[in-house]
PQR file of N, CA, C, O and H, with PARSE charges and radii, in Angstrom:
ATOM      1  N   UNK A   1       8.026 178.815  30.280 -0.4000 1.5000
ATOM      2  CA  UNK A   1       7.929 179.613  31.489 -0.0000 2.0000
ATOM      3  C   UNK A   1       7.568 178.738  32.685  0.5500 1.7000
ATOM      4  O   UNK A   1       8.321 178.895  33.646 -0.5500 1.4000
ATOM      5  N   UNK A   2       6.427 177.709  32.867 -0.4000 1.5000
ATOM      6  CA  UNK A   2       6.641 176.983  33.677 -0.0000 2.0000
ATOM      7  C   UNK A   2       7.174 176.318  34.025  0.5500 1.7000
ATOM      8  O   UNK A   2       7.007 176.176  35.236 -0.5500 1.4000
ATOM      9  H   UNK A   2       5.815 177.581  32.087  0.4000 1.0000
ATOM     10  N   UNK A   3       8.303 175.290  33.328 -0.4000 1.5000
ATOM     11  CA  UNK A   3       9.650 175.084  33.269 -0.0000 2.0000
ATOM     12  C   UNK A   3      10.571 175.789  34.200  0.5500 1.7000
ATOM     13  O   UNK A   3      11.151 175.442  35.229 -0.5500 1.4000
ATOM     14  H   UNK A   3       8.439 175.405  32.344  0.4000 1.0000
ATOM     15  N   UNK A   4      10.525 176.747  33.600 -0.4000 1.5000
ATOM     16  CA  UNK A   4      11.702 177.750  34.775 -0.0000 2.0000
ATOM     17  C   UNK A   4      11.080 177.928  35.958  0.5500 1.7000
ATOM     18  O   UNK A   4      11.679 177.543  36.962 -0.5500 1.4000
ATOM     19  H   UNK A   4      10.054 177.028  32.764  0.4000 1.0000
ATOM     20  N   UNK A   5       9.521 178.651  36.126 -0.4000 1.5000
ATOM     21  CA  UNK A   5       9.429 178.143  37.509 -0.0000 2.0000
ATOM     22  C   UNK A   5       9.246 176.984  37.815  0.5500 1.7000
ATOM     23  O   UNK A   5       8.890 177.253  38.962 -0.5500 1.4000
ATOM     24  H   UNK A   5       9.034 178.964  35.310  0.4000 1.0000
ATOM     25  N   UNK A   6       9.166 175.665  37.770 -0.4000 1.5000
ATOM     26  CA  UNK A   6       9.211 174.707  37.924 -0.0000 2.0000
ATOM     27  C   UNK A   6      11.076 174.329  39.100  0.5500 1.7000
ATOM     28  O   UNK A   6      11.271 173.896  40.236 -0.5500 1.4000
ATOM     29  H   UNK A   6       9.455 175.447  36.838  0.4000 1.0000
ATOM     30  N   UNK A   7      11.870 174.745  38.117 -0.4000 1.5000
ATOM     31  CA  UNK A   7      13.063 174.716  38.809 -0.0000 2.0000
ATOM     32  C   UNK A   7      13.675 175.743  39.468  0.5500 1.7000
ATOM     33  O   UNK A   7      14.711 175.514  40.092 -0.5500 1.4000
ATOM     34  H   UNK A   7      11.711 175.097  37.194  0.4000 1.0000
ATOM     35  N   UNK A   8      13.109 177.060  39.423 -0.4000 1.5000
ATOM     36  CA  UNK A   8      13.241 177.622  40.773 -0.0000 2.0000
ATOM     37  C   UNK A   8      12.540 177.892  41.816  0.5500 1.7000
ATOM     38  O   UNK A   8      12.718 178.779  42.650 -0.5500 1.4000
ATOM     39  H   UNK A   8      12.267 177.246  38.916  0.4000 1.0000
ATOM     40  N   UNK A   9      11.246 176.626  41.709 -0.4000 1.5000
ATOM     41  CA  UNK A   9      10.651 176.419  42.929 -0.0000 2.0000
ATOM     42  C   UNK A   9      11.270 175.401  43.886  0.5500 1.7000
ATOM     43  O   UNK A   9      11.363 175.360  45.113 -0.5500 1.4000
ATOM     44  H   UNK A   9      11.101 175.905  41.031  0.4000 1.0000
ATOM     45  N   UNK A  10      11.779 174.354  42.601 -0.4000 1.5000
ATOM     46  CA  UNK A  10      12.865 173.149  43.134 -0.0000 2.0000
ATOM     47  C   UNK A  10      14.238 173.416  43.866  0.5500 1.7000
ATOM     48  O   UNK A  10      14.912 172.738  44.642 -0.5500 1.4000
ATOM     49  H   UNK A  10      11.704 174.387  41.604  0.4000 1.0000
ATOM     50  N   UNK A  11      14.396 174.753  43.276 -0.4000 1.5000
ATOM     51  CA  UNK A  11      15.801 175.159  44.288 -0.0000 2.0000
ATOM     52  C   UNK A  11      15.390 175.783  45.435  0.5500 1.7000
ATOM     53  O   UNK A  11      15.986 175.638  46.503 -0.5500 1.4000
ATOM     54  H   UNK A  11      13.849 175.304  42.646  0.4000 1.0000
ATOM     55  N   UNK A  12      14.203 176.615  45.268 -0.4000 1.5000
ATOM     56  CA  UNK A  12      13.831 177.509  46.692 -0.0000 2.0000
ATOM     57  C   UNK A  12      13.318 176.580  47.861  0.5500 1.7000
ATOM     58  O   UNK A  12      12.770 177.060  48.853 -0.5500 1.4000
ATOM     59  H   UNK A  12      13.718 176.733  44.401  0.4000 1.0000
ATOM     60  N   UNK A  13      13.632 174.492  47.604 -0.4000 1.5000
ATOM     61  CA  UNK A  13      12.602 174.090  48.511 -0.0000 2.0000
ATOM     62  C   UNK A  13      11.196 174.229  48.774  0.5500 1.7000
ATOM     63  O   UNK A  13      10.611 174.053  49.843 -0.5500 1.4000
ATOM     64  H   UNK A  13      14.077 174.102  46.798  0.4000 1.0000
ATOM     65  N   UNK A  14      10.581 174.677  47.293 -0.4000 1.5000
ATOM     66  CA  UNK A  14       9.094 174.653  47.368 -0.0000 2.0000
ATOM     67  C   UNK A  14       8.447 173.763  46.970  0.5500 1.7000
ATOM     68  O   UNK A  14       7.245 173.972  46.802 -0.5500 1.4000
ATOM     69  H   UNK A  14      11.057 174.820  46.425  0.4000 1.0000
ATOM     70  N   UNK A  15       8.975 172.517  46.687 -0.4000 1.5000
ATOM     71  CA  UNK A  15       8.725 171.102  45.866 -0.0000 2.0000
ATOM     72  C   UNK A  15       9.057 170.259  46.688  0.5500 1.7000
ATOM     73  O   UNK A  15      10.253 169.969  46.671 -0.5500 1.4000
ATOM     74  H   UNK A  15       9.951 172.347  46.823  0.4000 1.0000
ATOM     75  N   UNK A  16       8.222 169.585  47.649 -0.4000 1.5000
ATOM     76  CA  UNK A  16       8.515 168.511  48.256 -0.0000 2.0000
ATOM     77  C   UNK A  16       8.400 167.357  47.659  0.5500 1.7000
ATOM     78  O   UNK A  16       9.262 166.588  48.084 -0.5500 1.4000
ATOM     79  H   UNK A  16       7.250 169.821  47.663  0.4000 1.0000
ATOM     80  N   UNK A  17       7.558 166.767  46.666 -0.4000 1.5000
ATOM     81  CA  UNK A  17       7.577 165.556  45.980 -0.0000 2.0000
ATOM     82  C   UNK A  17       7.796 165.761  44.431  0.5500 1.7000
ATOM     83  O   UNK A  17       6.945 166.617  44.189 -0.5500 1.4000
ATOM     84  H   UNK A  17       6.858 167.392  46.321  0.4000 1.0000
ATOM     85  N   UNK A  18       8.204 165.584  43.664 -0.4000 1.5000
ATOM     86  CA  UNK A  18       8.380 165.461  42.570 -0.0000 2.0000
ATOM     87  C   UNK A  18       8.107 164.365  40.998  0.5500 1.7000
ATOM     88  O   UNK A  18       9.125 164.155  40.339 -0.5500 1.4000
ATOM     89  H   UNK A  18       8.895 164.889  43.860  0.4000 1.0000
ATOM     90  N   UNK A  19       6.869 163.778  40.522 -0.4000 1.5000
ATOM     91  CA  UNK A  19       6.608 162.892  39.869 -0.0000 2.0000
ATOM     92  C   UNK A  19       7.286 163.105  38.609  0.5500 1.7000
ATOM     93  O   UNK A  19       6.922 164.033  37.888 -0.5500 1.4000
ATOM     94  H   UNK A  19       6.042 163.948  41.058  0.4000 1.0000
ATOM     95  N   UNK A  20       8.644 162.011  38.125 -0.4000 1.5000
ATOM     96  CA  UNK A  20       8.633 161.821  36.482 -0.0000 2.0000
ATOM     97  C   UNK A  20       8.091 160.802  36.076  0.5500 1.7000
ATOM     98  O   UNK A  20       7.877 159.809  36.771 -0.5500 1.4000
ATOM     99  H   UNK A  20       8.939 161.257  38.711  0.4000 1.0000
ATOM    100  N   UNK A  21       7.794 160.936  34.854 -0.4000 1.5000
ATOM    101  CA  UNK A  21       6.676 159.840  34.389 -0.0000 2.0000
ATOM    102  C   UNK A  21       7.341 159.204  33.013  0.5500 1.7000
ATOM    103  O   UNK A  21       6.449 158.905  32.220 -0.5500 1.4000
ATOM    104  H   UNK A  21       7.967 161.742  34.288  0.4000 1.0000
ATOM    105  N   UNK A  22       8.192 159.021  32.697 -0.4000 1.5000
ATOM    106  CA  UNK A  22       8.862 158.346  31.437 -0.0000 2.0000
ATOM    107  C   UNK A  22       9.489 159.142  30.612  0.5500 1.7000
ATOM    108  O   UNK A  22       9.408 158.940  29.400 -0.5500 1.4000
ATOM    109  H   UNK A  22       8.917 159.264  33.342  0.4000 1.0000
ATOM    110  N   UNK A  23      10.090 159.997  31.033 -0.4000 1.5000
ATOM    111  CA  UNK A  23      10.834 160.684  30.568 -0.0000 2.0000
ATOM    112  C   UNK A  23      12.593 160.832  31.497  0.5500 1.7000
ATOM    113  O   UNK A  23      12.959 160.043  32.367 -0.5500 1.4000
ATOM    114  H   UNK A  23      10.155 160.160  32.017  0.4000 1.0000
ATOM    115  N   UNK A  24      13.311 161.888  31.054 -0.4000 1.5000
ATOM    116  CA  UNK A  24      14.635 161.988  31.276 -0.0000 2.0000
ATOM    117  C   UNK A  24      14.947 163.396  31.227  0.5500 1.7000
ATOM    118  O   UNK A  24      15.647 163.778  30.289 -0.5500 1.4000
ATOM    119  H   UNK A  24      13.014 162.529  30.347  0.4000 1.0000
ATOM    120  N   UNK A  25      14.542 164.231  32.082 -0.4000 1.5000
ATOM    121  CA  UNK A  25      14.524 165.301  31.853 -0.0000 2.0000
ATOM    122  C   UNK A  25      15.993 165.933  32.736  0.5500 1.7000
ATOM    123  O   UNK A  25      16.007 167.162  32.809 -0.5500 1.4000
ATOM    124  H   UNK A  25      13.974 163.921  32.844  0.4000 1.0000
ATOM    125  N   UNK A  26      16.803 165.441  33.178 -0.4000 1.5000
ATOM    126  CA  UNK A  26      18.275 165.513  33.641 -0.0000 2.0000
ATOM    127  C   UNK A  26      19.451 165.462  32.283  0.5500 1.7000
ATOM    128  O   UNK A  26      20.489 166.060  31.998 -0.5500 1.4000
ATOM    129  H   UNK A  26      16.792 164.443  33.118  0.4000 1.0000
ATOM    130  N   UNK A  27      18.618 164.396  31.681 -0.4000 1.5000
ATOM    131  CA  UNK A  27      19.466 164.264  30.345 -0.0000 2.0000
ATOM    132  C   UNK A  27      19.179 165.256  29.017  0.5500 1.7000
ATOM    133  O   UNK A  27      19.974 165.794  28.246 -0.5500 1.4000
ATOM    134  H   UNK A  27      17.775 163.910  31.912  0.4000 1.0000
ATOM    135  N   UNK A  28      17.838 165.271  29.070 -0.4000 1.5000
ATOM    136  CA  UNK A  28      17.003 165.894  27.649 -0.0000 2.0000
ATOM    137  C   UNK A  28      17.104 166.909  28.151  0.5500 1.7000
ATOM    138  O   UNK A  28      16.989 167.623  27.156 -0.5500 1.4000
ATOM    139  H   UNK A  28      17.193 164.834  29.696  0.4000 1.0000
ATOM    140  N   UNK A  29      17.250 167.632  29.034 -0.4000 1.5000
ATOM    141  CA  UNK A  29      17.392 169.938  29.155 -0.0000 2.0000
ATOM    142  C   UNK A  29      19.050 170.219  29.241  0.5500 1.7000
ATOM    143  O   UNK A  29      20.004 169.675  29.797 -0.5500 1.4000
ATOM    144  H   UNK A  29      17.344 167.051  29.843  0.4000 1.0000
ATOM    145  N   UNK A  30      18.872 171.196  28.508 -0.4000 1.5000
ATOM    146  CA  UNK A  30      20.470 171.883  28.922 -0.0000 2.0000
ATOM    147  C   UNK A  30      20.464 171.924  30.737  0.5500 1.7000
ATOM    148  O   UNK A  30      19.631 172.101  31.625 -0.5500 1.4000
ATOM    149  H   UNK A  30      18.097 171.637  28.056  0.4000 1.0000
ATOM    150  N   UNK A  31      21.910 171.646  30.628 -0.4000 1.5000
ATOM    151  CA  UNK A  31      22.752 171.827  31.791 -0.0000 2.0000
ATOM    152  C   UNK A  31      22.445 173.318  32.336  0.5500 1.7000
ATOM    153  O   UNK A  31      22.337 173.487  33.550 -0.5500 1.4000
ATOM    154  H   UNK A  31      22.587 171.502  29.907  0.4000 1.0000
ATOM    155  N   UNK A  32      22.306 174.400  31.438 -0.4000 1.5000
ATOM    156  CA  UNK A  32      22.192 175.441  31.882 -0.0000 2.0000
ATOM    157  C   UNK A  32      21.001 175.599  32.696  0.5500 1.7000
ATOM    158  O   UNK A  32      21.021 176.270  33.728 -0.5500 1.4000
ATOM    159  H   UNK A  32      22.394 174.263  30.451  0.4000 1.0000
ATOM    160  N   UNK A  33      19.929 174.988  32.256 -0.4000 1.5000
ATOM    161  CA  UNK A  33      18.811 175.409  33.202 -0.0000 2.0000
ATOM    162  C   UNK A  33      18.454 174.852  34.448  0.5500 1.7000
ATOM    163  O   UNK A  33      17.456 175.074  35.133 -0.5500 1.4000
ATOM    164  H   UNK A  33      19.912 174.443  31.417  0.4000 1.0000
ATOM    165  N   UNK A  34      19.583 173.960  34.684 -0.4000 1.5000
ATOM    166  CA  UNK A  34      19.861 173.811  36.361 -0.0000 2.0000
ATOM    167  C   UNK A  34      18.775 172.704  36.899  0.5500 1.7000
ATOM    168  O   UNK A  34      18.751 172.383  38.087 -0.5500 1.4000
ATOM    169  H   UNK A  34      20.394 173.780  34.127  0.4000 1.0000
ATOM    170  N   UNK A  35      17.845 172.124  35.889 -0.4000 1.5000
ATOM    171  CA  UNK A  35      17.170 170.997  36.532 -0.0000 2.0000
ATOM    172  C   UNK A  35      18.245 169.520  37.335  0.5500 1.7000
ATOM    173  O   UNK A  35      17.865 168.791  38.251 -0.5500 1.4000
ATOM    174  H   UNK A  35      17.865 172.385  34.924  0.4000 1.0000
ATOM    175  N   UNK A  36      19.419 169.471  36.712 -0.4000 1.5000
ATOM    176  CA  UNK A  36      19.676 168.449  37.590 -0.0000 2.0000
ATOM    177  C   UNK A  36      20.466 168.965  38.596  0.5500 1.7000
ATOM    178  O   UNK A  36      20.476 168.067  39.439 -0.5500 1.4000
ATOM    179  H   UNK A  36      19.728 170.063  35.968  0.4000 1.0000
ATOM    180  N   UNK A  37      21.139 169.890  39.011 -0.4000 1.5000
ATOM    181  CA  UNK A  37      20.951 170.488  40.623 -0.0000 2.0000
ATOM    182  C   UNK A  37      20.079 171.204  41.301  0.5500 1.7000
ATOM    183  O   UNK A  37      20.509 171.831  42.269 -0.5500 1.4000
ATOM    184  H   UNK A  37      21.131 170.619  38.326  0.4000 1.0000
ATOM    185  N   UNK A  38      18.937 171.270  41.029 -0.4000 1.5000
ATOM    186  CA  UNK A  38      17.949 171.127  41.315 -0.0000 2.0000
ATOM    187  C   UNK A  38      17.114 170.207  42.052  0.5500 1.7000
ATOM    188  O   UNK A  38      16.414 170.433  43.039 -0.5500 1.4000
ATOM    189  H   UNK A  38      18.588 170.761  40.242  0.4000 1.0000
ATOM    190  N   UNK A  39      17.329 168.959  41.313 -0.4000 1.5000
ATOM    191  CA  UNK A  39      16.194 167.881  41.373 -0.0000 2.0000
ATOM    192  C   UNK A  39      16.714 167.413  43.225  0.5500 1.7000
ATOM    193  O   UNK A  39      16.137 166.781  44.110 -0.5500 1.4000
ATOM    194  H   UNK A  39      17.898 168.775  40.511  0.4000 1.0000
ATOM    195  N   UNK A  40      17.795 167.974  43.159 -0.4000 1.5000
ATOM    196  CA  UNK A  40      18.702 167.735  44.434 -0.0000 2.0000
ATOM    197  C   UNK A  40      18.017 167.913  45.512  0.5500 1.7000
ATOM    198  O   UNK A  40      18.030 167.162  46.487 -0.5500 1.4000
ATOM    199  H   UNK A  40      18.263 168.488  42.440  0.4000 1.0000
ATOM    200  N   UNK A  41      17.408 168.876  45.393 -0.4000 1.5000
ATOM    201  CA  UNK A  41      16.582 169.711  46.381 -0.0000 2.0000
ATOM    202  C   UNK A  41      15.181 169.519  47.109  0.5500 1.7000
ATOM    203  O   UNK A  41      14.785 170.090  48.125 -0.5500 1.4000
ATOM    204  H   UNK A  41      17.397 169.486  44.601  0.4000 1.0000
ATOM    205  N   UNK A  42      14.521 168.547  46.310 -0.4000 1.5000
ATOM    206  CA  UNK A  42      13.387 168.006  46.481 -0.0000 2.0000
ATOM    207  C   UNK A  42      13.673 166.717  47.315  0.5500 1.7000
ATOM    208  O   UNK A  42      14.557 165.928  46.980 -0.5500 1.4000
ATOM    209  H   UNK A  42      14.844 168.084  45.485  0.4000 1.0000
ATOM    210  N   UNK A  43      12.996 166.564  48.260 -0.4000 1.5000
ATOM    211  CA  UNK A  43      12.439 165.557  49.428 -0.0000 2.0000
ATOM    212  C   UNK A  43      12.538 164.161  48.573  0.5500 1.7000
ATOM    213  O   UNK A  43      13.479 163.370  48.637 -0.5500 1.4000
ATOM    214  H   UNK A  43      12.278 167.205  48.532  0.4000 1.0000
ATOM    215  N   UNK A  44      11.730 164.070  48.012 -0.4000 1.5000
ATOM    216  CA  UNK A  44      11.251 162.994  47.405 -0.0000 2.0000
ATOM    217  C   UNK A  44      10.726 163.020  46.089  0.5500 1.7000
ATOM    218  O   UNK A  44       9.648 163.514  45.759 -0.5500 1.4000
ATOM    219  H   UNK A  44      10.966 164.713  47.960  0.4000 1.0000
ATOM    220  N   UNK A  45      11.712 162.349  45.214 -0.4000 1.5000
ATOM    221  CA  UNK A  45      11.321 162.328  43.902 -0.0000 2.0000
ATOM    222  C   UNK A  45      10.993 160.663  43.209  0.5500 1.7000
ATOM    223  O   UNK A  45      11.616 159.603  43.150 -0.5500 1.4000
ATOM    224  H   UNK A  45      12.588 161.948  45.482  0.4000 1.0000
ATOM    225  N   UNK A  46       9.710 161.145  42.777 -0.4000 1.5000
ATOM    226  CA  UNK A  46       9.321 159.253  42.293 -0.0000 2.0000
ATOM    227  C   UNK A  46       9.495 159.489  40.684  0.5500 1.7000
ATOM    228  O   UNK A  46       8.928 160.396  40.074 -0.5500 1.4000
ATOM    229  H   UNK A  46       9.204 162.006  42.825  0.4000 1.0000
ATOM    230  N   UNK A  47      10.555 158.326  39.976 -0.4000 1.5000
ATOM    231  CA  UNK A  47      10.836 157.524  38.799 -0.0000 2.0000
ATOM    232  C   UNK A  47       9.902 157.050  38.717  0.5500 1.7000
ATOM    233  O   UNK A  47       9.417 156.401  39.644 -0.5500 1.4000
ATOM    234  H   UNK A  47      11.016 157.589  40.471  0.4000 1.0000
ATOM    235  N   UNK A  48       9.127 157.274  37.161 -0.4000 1.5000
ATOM    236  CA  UNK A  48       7.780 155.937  36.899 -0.0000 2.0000
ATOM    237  C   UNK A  48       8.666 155.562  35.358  0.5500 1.7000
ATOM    238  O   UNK A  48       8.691 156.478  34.536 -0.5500 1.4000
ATOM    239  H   UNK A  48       9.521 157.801  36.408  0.4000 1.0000
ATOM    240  N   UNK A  49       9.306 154.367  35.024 -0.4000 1.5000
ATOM    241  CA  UNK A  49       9.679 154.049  33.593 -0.0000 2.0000
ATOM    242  C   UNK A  49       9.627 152.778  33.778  0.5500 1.7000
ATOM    243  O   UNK A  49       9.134 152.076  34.661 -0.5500 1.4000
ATOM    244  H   UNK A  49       9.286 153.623  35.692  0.4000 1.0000
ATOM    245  N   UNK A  50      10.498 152.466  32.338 -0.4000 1.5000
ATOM    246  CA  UNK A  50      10.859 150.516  32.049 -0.0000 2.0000
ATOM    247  C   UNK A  50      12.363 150.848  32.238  0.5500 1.7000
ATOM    248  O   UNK A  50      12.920 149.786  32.517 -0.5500 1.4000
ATOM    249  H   UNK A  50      10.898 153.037  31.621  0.4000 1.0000
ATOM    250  N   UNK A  51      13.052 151.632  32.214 -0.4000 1.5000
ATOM    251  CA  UNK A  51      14.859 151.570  32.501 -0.0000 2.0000
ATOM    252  C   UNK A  51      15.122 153.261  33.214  0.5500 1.7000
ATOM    253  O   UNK A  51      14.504 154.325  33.163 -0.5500 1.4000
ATOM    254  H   UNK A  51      12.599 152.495  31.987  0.4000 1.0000
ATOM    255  N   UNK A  52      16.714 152.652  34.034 -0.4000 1.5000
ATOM    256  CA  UNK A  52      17.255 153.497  34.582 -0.0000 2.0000
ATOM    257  C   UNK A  52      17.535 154.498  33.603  0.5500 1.7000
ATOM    258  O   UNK A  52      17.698 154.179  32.425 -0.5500 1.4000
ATOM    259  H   UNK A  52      17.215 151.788  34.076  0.4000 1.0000
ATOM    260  N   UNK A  53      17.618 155.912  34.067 -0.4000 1.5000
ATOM    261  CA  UNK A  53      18.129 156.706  33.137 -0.0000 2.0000
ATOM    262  C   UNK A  53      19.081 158.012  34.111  0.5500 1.7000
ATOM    263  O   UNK A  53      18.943 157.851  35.323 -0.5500 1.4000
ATOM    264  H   UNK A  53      17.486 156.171  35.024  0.4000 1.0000
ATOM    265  N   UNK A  54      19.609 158.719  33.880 -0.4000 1.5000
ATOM    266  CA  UNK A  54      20.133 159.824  34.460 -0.0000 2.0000
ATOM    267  C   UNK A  54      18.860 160.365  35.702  0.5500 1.7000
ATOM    268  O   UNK A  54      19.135 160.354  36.902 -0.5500 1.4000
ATOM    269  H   UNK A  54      19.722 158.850  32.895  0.4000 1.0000
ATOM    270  N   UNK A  55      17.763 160.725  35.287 -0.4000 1.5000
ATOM    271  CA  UNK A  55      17.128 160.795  36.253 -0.0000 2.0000
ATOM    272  C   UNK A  55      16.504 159.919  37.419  0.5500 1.7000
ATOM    273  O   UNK A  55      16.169 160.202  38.569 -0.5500 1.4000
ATOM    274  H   UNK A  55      17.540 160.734  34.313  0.4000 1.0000
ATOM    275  N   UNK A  56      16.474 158.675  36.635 -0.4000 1.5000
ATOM    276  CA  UNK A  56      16.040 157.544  37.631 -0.0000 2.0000
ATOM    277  C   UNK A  56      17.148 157.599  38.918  0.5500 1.7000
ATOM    278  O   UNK A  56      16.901 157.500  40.120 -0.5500 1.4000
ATOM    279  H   UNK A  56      16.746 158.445  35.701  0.4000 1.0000
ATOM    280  N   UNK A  57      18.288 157.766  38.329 -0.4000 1.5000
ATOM    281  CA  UNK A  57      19.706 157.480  39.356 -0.0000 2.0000
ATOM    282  C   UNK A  57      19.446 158.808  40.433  0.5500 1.7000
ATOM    283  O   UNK A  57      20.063 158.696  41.492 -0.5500 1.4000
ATOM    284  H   UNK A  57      18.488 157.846  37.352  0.4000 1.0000
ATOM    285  N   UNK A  58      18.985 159.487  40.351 -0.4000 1.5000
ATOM    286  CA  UNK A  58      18.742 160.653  41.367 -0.0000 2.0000
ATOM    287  C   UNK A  58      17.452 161.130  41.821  0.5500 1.7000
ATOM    288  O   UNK A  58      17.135 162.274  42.145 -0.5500 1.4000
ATOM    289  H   UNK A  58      18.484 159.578  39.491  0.4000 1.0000
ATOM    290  N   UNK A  59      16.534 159.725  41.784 -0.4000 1.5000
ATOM    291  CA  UNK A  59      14.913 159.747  42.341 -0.0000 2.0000
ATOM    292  C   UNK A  59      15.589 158.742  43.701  0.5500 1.7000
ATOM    293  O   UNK A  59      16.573 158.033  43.911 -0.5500 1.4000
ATOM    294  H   UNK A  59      16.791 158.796  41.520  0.4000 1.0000
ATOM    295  N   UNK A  60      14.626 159.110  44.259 -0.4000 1.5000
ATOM    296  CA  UNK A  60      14.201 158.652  45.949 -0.0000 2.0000
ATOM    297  C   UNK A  60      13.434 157.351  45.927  0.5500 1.7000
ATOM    298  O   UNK A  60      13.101 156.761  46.955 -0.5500 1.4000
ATOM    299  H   UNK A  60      13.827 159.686  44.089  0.4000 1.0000
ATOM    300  N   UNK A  61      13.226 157.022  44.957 -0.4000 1.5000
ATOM    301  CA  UNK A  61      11.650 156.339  44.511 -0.0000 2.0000
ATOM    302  C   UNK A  61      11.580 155.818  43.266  0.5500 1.7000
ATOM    303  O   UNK A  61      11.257 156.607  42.378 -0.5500 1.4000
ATOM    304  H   UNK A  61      13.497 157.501  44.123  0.4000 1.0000
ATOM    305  N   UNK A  62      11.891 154.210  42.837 -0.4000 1.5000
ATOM    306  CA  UNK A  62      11.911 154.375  41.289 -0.0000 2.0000
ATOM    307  C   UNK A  62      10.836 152.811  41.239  0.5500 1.7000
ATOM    308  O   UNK A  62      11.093 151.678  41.649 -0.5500 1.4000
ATOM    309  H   UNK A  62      12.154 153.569  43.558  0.4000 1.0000
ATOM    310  N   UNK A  63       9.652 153.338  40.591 -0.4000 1.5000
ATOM    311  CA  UNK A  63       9.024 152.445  39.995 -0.0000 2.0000
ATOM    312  C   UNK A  63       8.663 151.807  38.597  0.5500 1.7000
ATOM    313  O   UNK A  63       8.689 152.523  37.597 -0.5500 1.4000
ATOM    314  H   UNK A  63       9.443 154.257  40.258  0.4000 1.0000
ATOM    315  N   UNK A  64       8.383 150.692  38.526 -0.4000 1.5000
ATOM    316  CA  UNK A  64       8.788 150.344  37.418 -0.0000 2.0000
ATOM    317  C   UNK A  64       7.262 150.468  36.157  0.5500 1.7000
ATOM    318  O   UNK A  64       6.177 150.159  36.650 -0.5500 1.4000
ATOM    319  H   UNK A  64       8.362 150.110  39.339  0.4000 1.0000
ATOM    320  N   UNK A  65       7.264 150.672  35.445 -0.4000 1.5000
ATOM    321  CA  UNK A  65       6.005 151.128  34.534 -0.0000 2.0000
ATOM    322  C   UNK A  65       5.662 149.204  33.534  0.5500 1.7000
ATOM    323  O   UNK A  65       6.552 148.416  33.213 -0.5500 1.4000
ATOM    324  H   UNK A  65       8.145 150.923  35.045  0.4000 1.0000
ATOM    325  N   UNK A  66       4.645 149.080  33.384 -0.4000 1.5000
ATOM    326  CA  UNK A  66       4.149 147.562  33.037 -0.0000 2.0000
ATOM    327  C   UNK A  66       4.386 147.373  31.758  0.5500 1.7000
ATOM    328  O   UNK A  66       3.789 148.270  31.163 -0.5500 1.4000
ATOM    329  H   UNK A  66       3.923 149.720  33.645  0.4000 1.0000
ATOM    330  N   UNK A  67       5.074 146.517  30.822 -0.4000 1.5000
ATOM    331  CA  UNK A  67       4.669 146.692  29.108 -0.0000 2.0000
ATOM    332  C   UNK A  67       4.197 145.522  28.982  0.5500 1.7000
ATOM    333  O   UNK A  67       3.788 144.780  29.875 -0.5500 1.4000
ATOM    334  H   UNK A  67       5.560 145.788  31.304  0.4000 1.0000
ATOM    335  N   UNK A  68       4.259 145.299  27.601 -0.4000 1.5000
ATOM    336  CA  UNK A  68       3.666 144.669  26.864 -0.0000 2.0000
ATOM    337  C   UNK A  68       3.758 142.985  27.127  0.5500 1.7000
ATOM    338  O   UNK A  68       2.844 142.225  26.807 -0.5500 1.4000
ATOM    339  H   UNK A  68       4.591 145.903  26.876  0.4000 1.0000
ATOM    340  N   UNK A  69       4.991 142.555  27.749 -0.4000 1.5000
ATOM    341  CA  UNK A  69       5.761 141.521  28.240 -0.0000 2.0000
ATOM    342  C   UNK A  69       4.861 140.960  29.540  0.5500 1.7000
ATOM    343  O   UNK A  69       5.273 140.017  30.215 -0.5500 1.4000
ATOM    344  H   UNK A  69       5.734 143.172  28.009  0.4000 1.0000
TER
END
């Protein structure tokens, strides 16, 4: 349930910044539930990972997360 509102706050323009944190959530949710036209909608979205992913490619903002290296 927060999920869904989550992305129809993202379509109504009620999400100005948006944090992902190591995940891929453009890739990992059905298409149906509209997170990646969605994510569209938000101002500014910050990528935190170690690689590009479907969502990284449609953040505003992509930083890179530290490992082990």
């Amino acid at each position: 349930a927060q999920l869904e509102a989550l992305i129809a706050d993202m379509k109504a323009g009620k999400v100005e910044t948006l944090v992902v944190d190591r995940c891929n959530p453009v890739y990992d949710l059905p298409v149906a539930s509209g997170f990646a036209e969605a994510i569209k909608s938000v101002k500014n979205v910050i990528f935190i990972g170690d690689h590009l992913n479907d969502t990284a490619v449609l953040a505003t903002q992509v930083l890179p997360v530290s490992h082990f290296l």
